[in-house]
Short mmCIF file of C-alpha atoms in Angstrom, two decimals:
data_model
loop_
_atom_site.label_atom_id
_atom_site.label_comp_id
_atom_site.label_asym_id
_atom_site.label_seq_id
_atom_site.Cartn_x
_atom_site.Cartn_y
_atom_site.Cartn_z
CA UNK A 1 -6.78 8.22 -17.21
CA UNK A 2 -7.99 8.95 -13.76
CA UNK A 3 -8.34 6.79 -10.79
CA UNK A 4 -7.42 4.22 -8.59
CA UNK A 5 -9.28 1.09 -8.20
CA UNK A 6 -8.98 -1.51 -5.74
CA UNK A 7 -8.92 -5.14 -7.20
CA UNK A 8 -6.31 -8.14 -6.71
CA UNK A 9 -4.05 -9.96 -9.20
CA UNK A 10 -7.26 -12.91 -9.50
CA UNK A 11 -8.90 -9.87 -10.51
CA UNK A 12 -6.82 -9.23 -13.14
CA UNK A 13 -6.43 -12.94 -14.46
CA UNK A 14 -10.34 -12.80 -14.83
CA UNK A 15 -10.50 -9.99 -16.44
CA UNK A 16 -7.96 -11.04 -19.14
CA UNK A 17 -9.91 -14.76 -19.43
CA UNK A 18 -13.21 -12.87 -19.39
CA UNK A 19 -12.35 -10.81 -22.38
CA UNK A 20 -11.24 -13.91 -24.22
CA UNK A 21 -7.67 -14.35 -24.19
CA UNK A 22 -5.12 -16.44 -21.91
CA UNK A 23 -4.81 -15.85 -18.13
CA UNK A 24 -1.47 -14.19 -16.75
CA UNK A 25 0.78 -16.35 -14.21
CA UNK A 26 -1.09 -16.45 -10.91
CA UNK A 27 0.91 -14.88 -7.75
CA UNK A 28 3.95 -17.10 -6.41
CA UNK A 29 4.32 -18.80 -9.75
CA UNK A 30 8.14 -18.71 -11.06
CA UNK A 31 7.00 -16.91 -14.71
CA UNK A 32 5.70 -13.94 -12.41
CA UNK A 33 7.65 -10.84 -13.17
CA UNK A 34 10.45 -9.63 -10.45
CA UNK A 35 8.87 -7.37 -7.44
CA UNK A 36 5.67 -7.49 -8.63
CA UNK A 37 4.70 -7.76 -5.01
CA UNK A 38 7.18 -5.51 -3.39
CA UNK A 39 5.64 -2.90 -1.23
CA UNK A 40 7.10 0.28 -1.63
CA UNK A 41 10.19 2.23 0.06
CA UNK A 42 12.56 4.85 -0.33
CA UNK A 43 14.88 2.75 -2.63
CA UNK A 44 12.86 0.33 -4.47
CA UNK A 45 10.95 2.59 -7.05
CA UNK A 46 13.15 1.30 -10.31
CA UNK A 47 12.63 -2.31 -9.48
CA UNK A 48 8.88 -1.38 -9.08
CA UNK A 49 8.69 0.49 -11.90
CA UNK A 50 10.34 -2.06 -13.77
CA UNK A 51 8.09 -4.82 -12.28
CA UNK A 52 5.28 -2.74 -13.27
CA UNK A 53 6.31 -2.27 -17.41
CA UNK A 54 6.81 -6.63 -17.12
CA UNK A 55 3.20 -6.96 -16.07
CA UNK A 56 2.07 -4.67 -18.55
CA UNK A 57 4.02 -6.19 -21.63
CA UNK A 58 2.79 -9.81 -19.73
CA UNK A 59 -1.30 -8.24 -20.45
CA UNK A 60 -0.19 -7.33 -24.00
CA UNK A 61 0.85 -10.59 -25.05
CA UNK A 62 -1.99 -11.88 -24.16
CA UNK A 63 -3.32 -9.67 -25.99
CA UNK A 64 -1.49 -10.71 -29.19
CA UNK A 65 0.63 -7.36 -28.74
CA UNK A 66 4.61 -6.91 -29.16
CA UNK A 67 5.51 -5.24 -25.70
CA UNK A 68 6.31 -2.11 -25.23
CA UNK A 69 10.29 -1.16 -24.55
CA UNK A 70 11.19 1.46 -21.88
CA UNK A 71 12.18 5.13 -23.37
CA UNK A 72 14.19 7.54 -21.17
CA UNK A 73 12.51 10.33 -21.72
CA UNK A 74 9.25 8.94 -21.16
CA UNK A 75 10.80 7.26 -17.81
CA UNK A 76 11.70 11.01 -16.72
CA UNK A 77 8.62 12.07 -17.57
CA UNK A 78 6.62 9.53 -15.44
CA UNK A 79 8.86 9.98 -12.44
CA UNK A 80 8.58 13.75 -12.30
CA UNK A 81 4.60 13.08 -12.80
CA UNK A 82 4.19 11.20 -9.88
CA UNK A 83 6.94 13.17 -8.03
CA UNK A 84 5.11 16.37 -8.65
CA UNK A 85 1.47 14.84 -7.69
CA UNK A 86 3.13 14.27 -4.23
CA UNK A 87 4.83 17.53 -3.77
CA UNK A 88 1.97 19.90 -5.20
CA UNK A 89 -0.59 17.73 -3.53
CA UNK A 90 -2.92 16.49 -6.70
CA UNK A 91 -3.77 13.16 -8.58
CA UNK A 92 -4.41 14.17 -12.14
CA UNK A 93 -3.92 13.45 -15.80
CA UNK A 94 -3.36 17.08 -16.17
CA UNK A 95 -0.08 19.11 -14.28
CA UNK A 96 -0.97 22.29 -13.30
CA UNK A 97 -1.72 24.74 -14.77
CA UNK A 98 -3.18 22.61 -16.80
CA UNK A 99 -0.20 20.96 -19.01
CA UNK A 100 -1.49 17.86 -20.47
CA UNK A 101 -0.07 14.59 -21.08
CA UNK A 102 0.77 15.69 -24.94
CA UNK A 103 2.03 19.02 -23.80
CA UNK A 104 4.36 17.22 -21.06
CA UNK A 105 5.74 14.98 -23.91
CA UNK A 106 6.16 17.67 -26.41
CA UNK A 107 8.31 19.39 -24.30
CA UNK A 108 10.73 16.75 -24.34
CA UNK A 109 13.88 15.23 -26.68
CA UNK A 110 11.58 12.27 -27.19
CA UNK A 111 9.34 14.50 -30.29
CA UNK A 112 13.05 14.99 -31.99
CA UNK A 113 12.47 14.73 -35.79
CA UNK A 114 8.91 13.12 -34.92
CA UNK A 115 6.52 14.25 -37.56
CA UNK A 116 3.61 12.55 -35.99
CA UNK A 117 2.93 11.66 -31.87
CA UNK A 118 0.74 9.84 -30.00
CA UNK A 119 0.53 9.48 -26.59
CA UNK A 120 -1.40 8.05 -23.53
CA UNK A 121 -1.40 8.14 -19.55
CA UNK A 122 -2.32 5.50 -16.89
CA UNK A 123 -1.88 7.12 -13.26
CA UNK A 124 -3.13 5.45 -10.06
CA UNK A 125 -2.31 5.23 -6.37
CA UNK A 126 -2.82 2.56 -3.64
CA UNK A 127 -1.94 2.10 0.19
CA UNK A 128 -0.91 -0.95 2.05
CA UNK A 129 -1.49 -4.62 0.25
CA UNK A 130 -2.81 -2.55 -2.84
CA UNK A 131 0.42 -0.53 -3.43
CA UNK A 132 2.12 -3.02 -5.46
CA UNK A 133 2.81 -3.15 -9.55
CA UNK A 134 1.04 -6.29 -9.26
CA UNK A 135 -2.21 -4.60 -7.41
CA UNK A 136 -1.82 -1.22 -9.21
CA UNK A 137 -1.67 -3.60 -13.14
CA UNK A 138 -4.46 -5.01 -11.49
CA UNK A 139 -6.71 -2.41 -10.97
CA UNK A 140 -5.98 -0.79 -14.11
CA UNK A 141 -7.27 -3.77 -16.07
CA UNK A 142 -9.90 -3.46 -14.39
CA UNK A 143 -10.49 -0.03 -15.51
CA UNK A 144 -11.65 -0.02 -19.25
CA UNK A 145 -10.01 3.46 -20.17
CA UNK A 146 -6.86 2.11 -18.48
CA UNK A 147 -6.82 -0.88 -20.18
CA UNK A 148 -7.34 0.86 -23.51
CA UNK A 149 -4.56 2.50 -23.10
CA UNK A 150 -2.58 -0.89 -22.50
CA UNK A 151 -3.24 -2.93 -25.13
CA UNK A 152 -3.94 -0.05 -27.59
CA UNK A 153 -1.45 -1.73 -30.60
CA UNK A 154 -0.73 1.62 -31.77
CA UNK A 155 1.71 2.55 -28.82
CA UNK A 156 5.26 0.94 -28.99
CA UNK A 157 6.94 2.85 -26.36
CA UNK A 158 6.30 3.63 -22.42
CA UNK A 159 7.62 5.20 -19.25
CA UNK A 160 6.96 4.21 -16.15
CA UNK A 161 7.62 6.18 -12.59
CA UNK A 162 6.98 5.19 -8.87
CA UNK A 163 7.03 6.97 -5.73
CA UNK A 164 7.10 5.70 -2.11
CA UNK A 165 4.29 8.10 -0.70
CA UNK A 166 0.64 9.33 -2.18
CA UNK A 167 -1.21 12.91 -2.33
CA UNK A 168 -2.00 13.80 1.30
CA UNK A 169 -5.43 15.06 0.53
CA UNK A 170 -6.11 11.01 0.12
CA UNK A 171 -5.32 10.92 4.37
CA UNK A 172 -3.35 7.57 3.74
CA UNK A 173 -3.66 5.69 6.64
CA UNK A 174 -0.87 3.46 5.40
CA UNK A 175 2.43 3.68 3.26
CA UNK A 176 1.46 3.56 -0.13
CA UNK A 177 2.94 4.58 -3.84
CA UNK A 178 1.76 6.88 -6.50
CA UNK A 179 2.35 5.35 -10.36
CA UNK A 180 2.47 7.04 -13.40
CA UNK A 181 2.68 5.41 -17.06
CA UNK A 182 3.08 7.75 -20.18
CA UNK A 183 2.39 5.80 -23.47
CA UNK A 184 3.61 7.03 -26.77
CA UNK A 185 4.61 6.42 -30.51
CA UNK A 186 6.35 8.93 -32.70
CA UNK A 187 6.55 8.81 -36.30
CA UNK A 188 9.65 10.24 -38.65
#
């Protein structure tokens, strides 16, 4: 999915309540997941990245959803996704020339004996207060093809990358971080 959407952690608690199931910990409460409000720097992407998959998995319980558990090749995957919409200068599902999101996984040791694949993609990018996993969970529930992709029950495994810096044809006037989430399930 596309986009970045500015929208705070209440945000996000309303929009789980609204669509009928039970609110996430509010911000400063102790349940709340590890650097969930860290702003980004040159070090801290893993601890983001990991704060980021513990607000996610936090959404799919609520959902009634067993969370999702971090895959290496997936994690790879992500980072170089966000990595390479910095460097090359684009924010898009799609890596030029045109790879998509199934073609990117395909082309890794995560389809190994995998007779059947699915996969999905949540990217997004904020500056200043809205460049943490807390703000950048936030807007994505907020966003109903990002969500979808979030609770969808079929997925059981994820990968999650951060980077300290956006696209420069955004003109950030701030610091800010670039995320990238690649959903998937294989089948033997």
């Amino acid at each position: 999915m596309r986009g970045n959407i500015g929208a705070t952690v209440a945000a996000l608690a309303i929009a789980v309540v609204a669509l009928g199931t039970a609110a996430l910990p509010a911000r400063g409460e102790s349940v709340y997941c590890a650097g969930a409000e860290l702003s980004p720097t040159a070090t801290n992407g893993p601890l983001m990245a990991s704060a980021t998959l513990c607000l996610i998995n936090q959404v799919r319980r609520a959902y009634g959803l067993q969370p999702l558990r971090s895959n290496g090749e997936l994690r790879k995957l992500a980072t170089s996704q966000v990595h390479d919409m910095v460097s090359w200068n684009y924010f898009a599902d799609d890596r030029p020339p045109g790879l998509t999101p199934m073609a990117l996984v395909s082309k890794t040791r995560y389809t190994t004996h995998a007779t059947k694949l699915s996969v999905g993609q949540n990217i997004g990018w904020g500056t200043g207060e809205y460049a943490t996993p807390a703000e950048m969970v936030a807007a994505w529930i907020a966003s109903p093809g990002h969500l979808e992709n979030i609770v969808t029950g079929e997925y059981r495994e994820v990968g999650v990358g951060v980077t300290p810096a956006v696209p420069a044809r955004f003109k950030p006037e701030l610091p800010g971080a670039t995320y990238a989430m690649e959903f998937a399930v294989r089948r033997f």
